mmCIF file of C-alpha atoms in Angstrom:
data_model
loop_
_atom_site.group_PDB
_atom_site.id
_atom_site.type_symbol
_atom_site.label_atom_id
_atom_site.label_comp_id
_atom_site.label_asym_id
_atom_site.label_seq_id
_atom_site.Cartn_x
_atom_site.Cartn_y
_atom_site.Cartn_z
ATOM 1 C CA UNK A 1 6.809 55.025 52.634
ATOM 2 C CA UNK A 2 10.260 54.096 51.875
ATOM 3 C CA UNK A 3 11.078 57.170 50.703
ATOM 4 C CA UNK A 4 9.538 58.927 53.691
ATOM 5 C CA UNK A 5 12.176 56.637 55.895
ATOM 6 C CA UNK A 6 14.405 57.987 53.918
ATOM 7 C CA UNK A 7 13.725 61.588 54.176
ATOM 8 C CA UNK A 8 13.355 60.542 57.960
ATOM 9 C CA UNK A 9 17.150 59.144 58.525
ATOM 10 C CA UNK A 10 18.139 62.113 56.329
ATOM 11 C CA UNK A 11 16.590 64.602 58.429
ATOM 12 C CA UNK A 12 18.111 62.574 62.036
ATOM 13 C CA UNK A 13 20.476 60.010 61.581
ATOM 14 C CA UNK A 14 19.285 56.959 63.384
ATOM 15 C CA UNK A 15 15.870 57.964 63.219
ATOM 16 C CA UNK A 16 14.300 55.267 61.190
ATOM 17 C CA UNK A 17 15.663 52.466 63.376
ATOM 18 C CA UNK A 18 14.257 54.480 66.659
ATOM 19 C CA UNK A 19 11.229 54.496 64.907
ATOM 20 C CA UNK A 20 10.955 51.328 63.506
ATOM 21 C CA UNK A 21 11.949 49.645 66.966
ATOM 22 C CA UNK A 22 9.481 51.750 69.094
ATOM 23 C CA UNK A 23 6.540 50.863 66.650
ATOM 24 C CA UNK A 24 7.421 46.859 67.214
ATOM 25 C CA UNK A 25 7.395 47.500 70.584
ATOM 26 C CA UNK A 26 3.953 49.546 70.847
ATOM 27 C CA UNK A 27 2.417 47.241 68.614
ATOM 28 C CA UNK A 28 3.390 44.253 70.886
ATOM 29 C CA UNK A 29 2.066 46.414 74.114
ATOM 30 C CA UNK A 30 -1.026 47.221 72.245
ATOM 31 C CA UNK A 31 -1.734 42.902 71.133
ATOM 32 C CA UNK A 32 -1.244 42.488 74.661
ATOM 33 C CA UNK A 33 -3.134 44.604 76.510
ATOM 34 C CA UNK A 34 -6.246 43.460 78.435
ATOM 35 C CA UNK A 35 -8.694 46.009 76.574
ATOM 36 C CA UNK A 36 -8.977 48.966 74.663
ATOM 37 C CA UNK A 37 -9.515 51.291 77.300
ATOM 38 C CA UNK A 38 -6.356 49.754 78.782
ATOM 39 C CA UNK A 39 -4.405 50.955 75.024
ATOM 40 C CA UNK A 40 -6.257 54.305 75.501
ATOM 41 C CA UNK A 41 -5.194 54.872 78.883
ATOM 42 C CA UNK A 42 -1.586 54.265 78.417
ATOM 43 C CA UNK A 43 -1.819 55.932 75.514
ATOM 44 C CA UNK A 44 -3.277 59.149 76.278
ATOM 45 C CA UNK A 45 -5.979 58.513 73.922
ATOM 46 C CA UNK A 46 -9.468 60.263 74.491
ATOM 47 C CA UNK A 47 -11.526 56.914 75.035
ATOM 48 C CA UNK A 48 -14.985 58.445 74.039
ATOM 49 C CA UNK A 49 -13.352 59.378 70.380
ATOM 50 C CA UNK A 50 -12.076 55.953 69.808
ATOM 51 C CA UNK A 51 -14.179 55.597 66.613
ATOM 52 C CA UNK A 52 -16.758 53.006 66.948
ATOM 53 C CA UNK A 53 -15.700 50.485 64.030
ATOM 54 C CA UNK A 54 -12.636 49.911 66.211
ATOM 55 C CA UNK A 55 -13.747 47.258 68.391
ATOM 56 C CA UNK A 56 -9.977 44.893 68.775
ATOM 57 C CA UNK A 57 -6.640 45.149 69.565
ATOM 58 C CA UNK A 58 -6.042 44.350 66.162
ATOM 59 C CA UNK A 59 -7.746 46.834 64.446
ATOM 60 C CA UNK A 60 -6.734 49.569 66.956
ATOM 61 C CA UNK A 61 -2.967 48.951 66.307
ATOM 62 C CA UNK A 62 -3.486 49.109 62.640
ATOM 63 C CA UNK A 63 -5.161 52.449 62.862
ATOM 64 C CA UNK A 64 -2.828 53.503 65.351
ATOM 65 C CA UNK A 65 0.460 52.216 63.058
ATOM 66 C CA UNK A 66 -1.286 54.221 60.167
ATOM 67 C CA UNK A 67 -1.798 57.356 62.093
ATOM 68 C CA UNK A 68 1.715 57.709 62.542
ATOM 69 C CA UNK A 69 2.342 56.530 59.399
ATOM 70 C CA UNK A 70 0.370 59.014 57.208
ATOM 71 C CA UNK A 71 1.645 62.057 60.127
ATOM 72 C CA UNK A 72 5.320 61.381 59.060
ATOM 73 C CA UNK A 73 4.029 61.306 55.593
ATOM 74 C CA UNK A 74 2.663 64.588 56.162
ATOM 75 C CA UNK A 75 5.816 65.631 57.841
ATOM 76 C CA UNK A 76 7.842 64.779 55.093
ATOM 77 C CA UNK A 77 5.988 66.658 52.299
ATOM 78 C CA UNK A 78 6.679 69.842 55.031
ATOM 79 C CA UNK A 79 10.674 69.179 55.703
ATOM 80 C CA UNK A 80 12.031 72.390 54.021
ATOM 81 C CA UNK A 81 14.128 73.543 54.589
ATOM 82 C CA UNK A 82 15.536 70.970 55.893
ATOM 83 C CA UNK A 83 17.236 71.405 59.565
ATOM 84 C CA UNK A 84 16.129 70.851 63.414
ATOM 85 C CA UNK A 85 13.343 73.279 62.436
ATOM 86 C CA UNK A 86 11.183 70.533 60.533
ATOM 87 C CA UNK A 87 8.173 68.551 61.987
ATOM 88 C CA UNK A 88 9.984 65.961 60.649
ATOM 89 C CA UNK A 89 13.121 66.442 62.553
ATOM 90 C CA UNK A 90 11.522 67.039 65.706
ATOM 91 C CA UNK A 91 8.748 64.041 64.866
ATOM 92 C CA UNK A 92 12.390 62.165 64.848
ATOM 93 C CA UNK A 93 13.531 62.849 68.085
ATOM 94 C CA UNK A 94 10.273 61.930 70.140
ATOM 95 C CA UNK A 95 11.314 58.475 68.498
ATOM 96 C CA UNK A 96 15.078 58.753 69.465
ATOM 97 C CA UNK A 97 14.582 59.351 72.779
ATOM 98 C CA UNK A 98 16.385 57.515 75.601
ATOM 99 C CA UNK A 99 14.267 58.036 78.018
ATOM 100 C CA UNK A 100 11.001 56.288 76.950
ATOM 101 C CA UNK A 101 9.276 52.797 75.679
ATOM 102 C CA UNK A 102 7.635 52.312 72.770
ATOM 103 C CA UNK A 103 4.057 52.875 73.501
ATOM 104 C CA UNK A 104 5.546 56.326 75.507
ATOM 105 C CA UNK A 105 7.410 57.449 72.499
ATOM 106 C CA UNK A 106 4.085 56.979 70.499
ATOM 107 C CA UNK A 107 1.790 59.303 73.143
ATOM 108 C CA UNK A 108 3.953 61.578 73.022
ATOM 109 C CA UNK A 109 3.982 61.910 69.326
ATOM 110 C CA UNK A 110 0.409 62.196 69.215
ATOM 111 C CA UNK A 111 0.582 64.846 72.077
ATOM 112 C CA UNK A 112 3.344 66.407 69.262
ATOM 113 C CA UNK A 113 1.030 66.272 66.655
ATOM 114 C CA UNK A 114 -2.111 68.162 68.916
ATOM 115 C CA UNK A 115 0.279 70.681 69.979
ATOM 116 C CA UNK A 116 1.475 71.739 65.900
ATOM 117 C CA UNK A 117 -0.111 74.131 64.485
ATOM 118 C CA UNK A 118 0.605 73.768 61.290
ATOM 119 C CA UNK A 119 -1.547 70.633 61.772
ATOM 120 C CA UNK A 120 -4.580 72.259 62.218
ATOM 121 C CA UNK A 121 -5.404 72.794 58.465
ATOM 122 C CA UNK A 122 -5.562 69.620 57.365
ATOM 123 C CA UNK A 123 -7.202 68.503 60.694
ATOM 124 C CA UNK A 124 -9.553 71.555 61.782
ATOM 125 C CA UNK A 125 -10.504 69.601 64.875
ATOM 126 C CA UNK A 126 -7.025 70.286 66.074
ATOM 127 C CA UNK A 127 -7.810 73.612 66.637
ATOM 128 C CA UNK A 128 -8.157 74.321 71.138
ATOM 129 C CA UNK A 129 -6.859 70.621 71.763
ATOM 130 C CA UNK A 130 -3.278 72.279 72.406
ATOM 131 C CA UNK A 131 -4.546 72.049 76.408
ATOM 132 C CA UNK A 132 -5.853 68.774 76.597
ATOM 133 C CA UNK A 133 -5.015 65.619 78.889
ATOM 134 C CA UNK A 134 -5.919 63.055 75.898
ATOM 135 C CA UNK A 135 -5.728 63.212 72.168
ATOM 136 C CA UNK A 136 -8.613 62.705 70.194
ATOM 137 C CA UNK A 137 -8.269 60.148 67.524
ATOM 138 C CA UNK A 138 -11.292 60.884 65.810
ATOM 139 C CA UNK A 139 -9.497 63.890 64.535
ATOM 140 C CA UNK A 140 -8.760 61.860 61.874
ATOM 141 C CA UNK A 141 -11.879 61.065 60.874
ATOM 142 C CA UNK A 142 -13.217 62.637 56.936
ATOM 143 C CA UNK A 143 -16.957 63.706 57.316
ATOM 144 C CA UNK A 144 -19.387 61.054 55.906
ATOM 145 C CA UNK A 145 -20.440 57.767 57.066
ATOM 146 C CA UNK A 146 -18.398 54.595 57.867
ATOM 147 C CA UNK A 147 -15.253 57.037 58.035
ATOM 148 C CA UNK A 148 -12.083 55.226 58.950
ATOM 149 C CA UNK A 149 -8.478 56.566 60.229
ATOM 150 C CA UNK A 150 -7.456 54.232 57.205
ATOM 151 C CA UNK A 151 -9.014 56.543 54.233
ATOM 152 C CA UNK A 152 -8.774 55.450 50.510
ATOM 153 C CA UNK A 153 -5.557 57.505 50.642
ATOM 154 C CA UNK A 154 -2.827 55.710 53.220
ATOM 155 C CA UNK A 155 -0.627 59.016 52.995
ATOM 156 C CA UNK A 156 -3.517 60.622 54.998
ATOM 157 C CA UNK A 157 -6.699 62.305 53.463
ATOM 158 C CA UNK A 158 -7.261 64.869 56.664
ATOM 159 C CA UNK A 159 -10.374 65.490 58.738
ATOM 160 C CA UNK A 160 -13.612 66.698 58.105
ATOM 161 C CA UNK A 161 -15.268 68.155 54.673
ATOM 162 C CA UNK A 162 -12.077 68.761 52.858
ATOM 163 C CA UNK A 163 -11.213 64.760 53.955
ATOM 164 C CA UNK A 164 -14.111 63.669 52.657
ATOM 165 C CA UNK A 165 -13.355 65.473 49.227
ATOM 166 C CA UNK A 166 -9.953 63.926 48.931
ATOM 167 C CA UNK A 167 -11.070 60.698 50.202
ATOM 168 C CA UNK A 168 -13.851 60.633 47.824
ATOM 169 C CA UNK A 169 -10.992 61.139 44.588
ATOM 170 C CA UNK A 170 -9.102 58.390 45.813
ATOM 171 C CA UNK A 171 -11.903 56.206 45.298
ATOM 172 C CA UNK A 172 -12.476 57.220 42.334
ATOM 173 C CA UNK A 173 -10.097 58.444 39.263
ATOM 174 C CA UNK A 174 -6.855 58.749 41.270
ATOM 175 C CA UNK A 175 -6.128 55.622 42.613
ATOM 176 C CA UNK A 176 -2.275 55.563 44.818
ATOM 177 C CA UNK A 177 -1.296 52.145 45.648
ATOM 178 C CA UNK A 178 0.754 52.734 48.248
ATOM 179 C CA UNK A 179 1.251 51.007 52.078
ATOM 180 C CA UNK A 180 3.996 49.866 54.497
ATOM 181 C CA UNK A 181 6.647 47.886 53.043
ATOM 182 C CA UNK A 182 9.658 45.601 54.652
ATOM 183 C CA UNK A 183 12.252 48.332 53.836
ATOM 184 C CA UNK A 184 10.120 51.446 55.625
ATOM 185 C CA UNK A 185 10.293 52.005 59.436
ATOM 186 C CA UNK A 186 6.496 51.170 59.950
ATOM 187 C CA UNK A 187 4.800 47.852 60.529
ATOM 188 C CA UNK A 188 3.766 46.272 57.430
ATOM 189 C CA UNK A 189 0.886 46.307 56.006
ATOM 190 C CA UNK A 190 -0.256 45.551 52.511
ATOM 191 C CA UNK A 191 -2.571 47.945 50.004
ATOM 192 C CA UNK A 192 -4.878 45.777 48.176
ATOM 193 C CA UNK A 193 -7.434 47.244 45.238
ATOM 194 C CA UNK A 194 -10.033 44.676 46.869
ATOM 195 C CA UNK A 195 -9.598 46.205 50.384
ATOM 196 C CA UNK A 196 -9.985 49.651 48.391
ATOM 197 C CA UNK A 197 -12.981 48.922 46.901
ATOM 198 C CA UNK A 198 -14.473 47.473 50.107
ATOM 199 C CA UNK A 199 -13.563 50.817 51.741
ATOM 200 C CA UNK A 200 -15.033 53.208 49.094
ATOM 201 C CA UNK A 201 -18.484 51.230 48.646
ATOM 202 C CA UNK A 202 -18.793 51.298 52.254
ATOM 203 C CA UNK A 203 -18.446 54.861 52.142
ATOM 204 C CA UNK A 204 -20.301 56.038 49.249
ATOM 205 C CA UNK A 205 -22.158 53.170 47.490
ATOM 206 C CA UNK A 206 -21.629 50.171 45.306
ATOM 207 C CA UNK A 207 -21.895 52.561 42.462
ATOM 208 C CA UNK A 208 -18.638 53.440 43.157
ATOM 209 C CA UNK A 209 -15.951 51.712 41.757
ATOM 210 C CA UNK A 210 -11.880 53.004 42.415
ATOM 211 C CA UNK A 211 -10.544 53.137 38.603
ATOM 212 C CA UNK A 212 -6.620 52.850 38.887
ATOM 213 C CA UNK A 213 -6.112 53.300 35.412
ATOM 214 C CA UNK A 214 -8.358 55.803 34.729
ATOM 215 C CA UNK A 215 -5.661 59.091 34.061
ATOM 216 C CA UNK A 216 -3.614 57.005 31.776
ATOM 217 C CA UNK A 217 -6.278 56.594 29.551
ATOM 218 C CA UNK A 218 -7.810 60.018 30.207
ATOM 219 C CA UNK A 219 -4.360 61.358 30.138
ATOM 220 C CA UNK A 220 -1.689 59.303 28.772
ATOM 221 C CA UNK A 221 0.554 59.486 30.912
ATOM 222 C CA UNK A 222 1.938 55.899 30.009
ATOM 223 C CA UNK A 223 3.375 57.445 26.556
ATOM 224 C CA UNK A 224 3.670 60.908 26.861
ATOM 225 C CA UNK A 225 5.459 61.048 23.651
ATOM 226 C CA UNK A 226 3.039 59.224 21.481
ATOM 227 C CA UNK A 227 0.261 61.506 22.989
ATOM 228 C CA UNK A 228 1.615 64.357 21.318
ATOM 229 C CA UNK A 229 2.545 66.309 24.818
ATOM 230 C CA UNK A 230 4.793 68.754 25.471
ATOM 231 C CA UNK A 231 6.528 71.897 27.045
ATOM 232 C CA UNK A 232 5.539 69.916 30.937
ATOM 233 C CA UNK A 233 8.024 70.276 33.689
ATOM 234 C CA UNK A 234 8.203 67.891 36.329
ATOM 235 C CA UNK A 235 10.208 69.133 39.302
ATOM 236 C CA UNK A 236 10.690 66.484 41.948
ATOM 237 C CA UNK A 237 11.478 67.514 45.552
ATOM 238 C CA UNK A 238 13.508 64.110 46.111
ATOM 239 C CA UNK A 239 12.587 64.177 49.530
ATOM 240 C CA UNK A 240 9.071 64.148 48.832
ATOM 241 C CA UNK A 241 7.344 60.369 48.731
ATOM 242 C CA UNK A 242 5.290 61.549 45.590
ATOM 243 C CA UNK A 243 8.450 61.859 43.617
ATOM 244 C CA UNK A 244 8.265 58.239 43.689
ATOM 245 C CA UNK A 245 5.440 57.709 41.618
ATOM 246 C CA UNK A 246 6.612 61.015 39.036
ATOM 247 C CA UNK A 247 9.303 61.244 35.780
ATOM 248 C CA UNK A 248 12.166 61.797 36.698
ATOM 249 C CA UNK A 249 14.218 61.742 33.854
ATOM 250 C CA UNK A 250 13.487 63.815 30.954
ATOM 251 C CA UNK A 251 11.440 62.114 28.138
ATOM 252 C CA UNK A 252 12.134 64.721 25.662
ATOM 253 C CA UNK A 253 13.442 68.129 24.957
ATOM 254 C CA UNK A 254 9.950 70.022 25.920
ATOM 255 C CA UNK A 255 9.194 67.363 28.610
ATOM 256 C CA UNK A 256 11.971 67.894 31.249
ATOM 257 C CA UNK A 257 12.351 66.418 34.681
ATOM 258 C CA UNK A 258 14.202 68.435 36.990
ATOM 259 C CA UNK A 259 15.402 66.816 40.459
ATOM 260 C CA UNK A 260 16.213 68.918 43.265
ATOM 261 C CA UNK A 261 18.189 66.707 46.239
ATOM 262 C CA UNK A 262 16.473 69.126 49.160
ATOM 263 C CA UNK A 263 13.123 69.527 47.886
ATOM 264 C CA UNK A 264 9.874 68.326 49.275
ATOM 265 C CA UNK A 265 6.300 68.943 48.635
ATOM 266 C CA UNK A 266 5.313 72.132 46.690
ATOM 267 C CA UNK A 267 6.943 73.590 50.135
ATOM 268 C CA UNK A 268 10.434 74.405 47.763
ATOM 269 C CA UNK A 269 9.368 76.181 44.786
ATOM 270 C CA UNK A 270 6.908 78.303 46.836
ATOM 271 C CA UNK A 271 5.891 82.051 45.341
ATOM 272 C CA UNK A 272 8.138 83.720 47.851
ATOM 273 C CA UNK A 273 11.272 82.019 46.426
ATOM 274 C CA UNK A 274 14.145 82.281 45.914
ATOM 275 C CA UNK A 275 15.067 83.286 49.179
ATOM 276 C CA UNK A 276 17.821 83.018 51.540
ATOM 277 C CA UNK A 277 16.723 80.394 53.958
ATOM 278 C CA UNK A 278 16.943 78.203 50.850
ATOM 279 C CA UNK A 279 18.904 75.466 49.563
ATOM 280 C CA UNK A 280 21.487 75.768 46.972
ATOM 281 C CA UNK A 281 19.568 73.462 44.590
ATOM 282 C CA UNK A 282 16.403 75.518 44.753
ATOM 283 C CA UNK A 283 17.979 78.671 43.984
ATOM 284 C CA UNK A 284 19.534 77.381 41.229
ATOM 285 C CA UNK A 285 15.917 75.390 40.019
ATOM 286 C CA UNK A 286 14.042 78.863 40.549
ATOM 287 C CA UNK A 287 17.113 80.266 37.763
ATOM 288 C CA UNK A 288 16.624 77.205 35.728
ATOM 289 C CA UNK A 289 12.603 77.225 35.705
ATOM 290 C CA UNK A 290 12.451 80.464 34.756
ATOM 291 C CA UNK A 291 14.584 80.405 31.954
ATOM 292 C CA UNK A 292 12.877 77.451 30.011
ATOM 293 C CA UNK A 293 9.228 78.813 31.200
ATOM 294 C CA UNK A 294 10.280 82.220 29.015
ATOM 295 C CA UNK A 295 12.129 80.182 26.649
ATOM 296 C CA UNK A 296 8.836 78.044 25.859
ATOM 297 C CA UNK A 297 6.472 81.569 26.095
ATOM 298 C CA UNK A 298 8.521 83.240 23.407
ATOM 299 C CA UNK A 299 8.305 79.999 21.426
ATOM 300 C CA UNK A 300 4.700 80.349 21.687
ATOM 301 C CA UNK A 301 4.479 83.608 20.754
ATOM 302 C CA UNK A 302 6.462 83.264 17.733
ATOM 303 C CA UNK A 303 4.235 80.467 16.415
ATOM 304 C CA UNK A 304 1.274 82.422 16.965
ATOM 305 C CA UNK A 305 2.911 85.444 14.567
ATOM 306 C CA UNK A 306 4.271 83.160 12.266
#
C-alpha cells in the first residue's frame, strides 16, 4: 500500500495527505459515534447490508478503512493512462475536496465507487445500485460462509463466486502478506499469518492451512538461476503495487526485467497496444518485447533443427 500512495500523489499532488487526514478523521467520527446505525446513517450506508459479524465501532471502522483501502488498490492497478481520466485521479479528488469532513469525503467515495462502472465486474452486485440513496456494503462480500469485507487477500478479492475463488487461493498456495503500513495514507493495520489462518479455517475448514512458501518450493522462484529457468520476462508497471513483490532487475541474460515508469496492472501492455493514447515508455516496451520474444522463438527453432 505504499506504493499505491505513491501512485496516488503521482496521479494528484497532495492527494495522499487529503487522504490520509480524512481517514483519521472518519475513523475518529466512526469510535465516537453512539451506534452503528448512527455510522450508517451519516455514512450513507444501507443499514440492512451491514454484514452481521460487524457488531462494534471497532470492527466497522476496520472494514470500512479496508474498503477504501483495497478500492484505491483496485484503482491503482486501473490508472493508465495516467491523467484526470483515472479512477484513481478522480478517487483523489473526492479526498481533496474543500468542501467536506472526513466521514463526508468517505460517503461520497463509496457513492463514487456505486456509480463506476467499471466496478461492476469485480463486484456484480454493483450492477442497478447507480440510483440508490445508500450503498450497500455487503457488495463486498465473496459467496460462502463467514465472508468478511477483510478477505484472505487485503488488496480486495471482489464479490460473489469469482471472490470466493480468489479468496479461496489466498488461503491456500498464494499467500500476499501485505496491509497498511506507517508510510501509506491508510490507517494502520497489521497482516498477521495467524489472523490468516483464523480467517481461512473459518471459511473453509481446519483442513485448510494458508502455505506462504508453497510457489518457491513448487516453483523456485527464490533461485531462479539454480532452477535452471529461463527466456521469462518480467515487465513491471511501476505504478502497479504488485511490482513490489516482482524482479525487477534482470537476473540473467534470458531472465530480463523490464520497468516501465507509467505502467500499471496488465492495463499497459494490453492486446490493442501500441496505441496513441499511450505513454512513451510503453511504446517503446511493446518495440522492446517484441524483439526479444522473436529473438528467443528463432532461438528455439534453431535448437529444435540443430
Amino acid at each position: 500500500y505504499d506504493i499505491v500512495t505513491k501512485a496516488a500523489e503521482r496521479e494528484s499532488e497532495g492527494c495522499a495527505n487529503a487522504v490520509r487526514t480524512a481517514l483519521e478523521e472518519a475513523s475518529e467520527e466512526i469510535l465516537q459515534a453512539s451506534s452503528i446505525e448512527d455510522v450508517a446513517t451519516r455514512l450513507k450506508l444501507c443499514l440492512d447490508t451491514i454484514p452481521d459479524y460487524i457488531t462494534t465501532l471497532q470492527t466497522l471502522k476496520e472494514d470500512l478503512m479496508m474498503a477504501v483501502g483495497f478500492t484505491f488498490a483496485d484503482y491503482d492497478m486501473d490508472a493508465y493512462p495516467p491523467g484526470p481520466s483515472t479512477s484513481l485521479y478522480k478517487a483523489c479528488r473526492i479526498f481533496q475536496s474543500d468542501m467536506d469532513d472526513g466521514v463526508t469525503k468517505v460517503a461520497n467515495f463509496f457513492q463514487y465507487l456505486s456509480e463506476d462502472p467499471a466496478q461492476e465486474e469485480g463486484y456484480p452486485s454493483l450492477i442497478g445500485e447507480e440510483d440508490k440513496e445508500c450503498f450497500d456494503l455487503d457488495v463486498f462480500l465473496p459467496d460462502g460462509q463467514n465472508a468478511r469485507i477483510a478477505t484472505a487477500d487485503w488488496s480486495g478479492s471482489g464479490g460473489g463466486n469469482d471472490g470466493k475463488m480468489w479468496d479461496f487461493q489466498l488461503c491456500t498456495t498464494l499467500v500476499d502478506p501485505i496491509g497498511f503500513g506507517p508510510d501509506s495514507m491508510f490507517p494502520d493495520r497489521k497482516w498477521t499469518y495467524e489472523d490468516l489462518t483464523k480467517y481461512c479455517q473459518s471459511r473453509y475448514g481446519e483442513q485448510v492451512v494458508p502455505q506462504p512458501y508453497a510457489l518457491v518450493r513448487n516453483l523456485r522462484f527464490d533461485d531462479l538461476i539454480a532452477a535452471g529457468a529461463s527466456r521469462i520476462l518480467f515487465t513491471n508497471g511501476m505504478q502497479d503495487m504488485w511490482s513490489g513483490g516482482s524482479y525487477l532487475e534482470s537476473l540473467s541474460d534470458s531472465i530480463i526485467a523490464l520497468n516501465f515508469e507509467n505502467g500499471a496492472h496488465h492495463s499497459d501492455l494490453s492486446h490493442v497496444g501500441p496505441s496513441q493514447d499511450d505513454t512513451e515508455d510503453i511504446r517503446q516496451g511493446f518495440i522492446t518485447i517484441t524483439n526479444i520474444l522473436a529473438k528467443w522463438l528463432d532461438e528455439i527453432r534453431a535448437e529444435a533443427l540443430s
